[in-house]
Structures are given as C-alpha cells and as structure tokens.
C-alpha cells in the first residue's frame, strides 16, 4: 500500500469525466488499497481516483454515521440518483459548508440533496445499492461529482463563486502541477497532531 499525492484544482484529470473500469484486477485492487491509505492519511471521508491522478470511475468513503450501510467502502463505476430535492434557498454556512482534499484548507457552503440512491460494484464485482441521507448523502454526491469532472466549488452559488475565484487566483490553482502529500506536508485542514 502506498500513500499517493493528492491533486489540486487545476490538474486536468480533475476536470474531465473519468473512464469506466473495464476489469477489476490486481491493479485495480492495489489502486483501491492505495486510495484507502491516502484517504486515511489525509483524514478524508471520501476520495475519488482522479484526486490521486487516476482517471477511473472509483471512489472510496469512510463515514461512521452511514446507517445500515457499511461505514467504509468502495464503489466502482457508480451511479447516483437524487431522491430528495435540492433546496433553492441559499446554503447555510454553519450547516452546509463542504471541504475537499483537492481544494486544501478551504470550505464553502453548498446546498445539496439530503437523500440519494447510489449503486456500484465492490472489489468482488458485486453490485451494491443503497440509499444515503444527511451528510452521508452529501459525501456520495461530492465523490460522484469528481468522477464527472466536477469539484464542489464548480457548483457554488454566485456569492460563494466570487469568493472561490479570489481564493483560486491567490493560491495559483488555475494551472496543473499542484499536489500535496498526506502525512508529509502540513495538513491543510489542521488535523496535524490530533487523534483520528
């Protein structure tokens, strides 16, 4: 298992649709193990393959409040369907602020559906299908977006988009080549020195 560098906004693999996985073989199993290792080292609740520079439709997640769904898993070639409508009200900065390992150190409010259905393959090639609600539903939407070439900052409303664009320019995240290394670089979300 290997911890891999996390790509930052501006890297082309983050901004294009990822390819379907054709065969779940040893290479894919190793990739998924690396994704788990990287996600854990970064203190993330999810990680999509494009975030480590691999343009395949795979994401891992780890979230203890997942209800009847296993709190840790992988979905390969997933599909996602919104069940709950997305509110047209402005997002609540106290309750709806998201972060992303590929936008390290920042968070912006975003309104999402509170109820989704997700399906995809596990590492054995078995179809997994479940519903997710609340913050778990948000995680599923966030990771699924990565596979279609969207970061959550691409979905912000006008007010927060303006703030994001200023941040993006300040950080230099308009060009490829930026990464950070979990466990080596200072944790951009302040997890250094804290217990998991």
PDB file of C-alpha atoms in Angstrom, residues 7 13 17 19 24 31 35 48 63 74 94 98 104 111 128 133 136 142 156 162 165 170 176 195:
ATOM      1  CA  UNK A   7      -4.011  16.551  -6.969  1.00  0.00           C
ATOM      2  CA  UNK A  13      -7.626  14.829 -14.533  1.00  0.00           C
ATOM      3  CA  UNK A  17     -15.054  12.709 -16.943  1.00  0.00           C
ATOM      4  CA  UNK A  19     -13.318   6.385 -17.642  1.00  0.00           C
ATOM      5  CA  UNK A  24     -11.452  -5.460 -11.614  1.00  0.00           C
ATOM      6  CA  UNK A  31      -5.260   1.236  -6.577  1.00  0.00           C
ATOM      7  CA  UNK A  35      -6.863   5.135  -2.118  1.00  0.00           C
ATOM      8  CA  UNK A  48     -12.076   9.697  -5.836  1.00  0.00           C
ATOM      9  CA  UNK A  63     -18.124   7.695   7.390  1.00  0.00           C
ATOM     10  CA  UNK A  74     -15.545   1.455  -2.364  1.00  0.00           C
ATOM     11  CA  UNK A  94     -22.948  26.826   9.596  1.00  0.00           C
ATOM     12  CA  UNK A  98     -18.062  21.448   2.349  1.00  0.00           C
ATOM     13  CA  UNK A 104      -6.985  22.017   0.506  1.00  0.00           C
ATOM     14  CA  UNK A 111     -26.800  23.179  -0.942  1.00  0.00           C
ATOM     15  CA  UNK A 128     -24.012  -2.678  -4.137  1.00  0.00           C
ATOM     16  CA  UNK A 133     -29.251  10.561   3.777  1.00  0.00           C
ATOM     17  CA  UNK A 136     -23.596  10.753   4.067  1.00  0.00           C
ATOM     18  CA  UNK A 142     -19.331  15.066  -3.656  1.00  0.00           C
ATOM     19  CA  UNK A 156     -21.287  27.154  -5.685  1.00  0.00           C
ATOM     20  CA  UNK A 162     -16.833  35.043  -6.339  1.00  0.00           C
ATOM     21  CA  UNK A 165     -12.358  32.612  -7.658  1.00  0.00           C
ATOM     22  CA  UNK A 170      -4.449  33.750  -4.726  1.00  0.00           C
ATOM     23  CA  UNK A 176      -1.700  21.991 -13.386  1.00  0.00           C
ATOM     24  CA  UNK A 195      -6.235  11.847  17.008  1.00  0.00           C
TER      25      UNK A 195
END
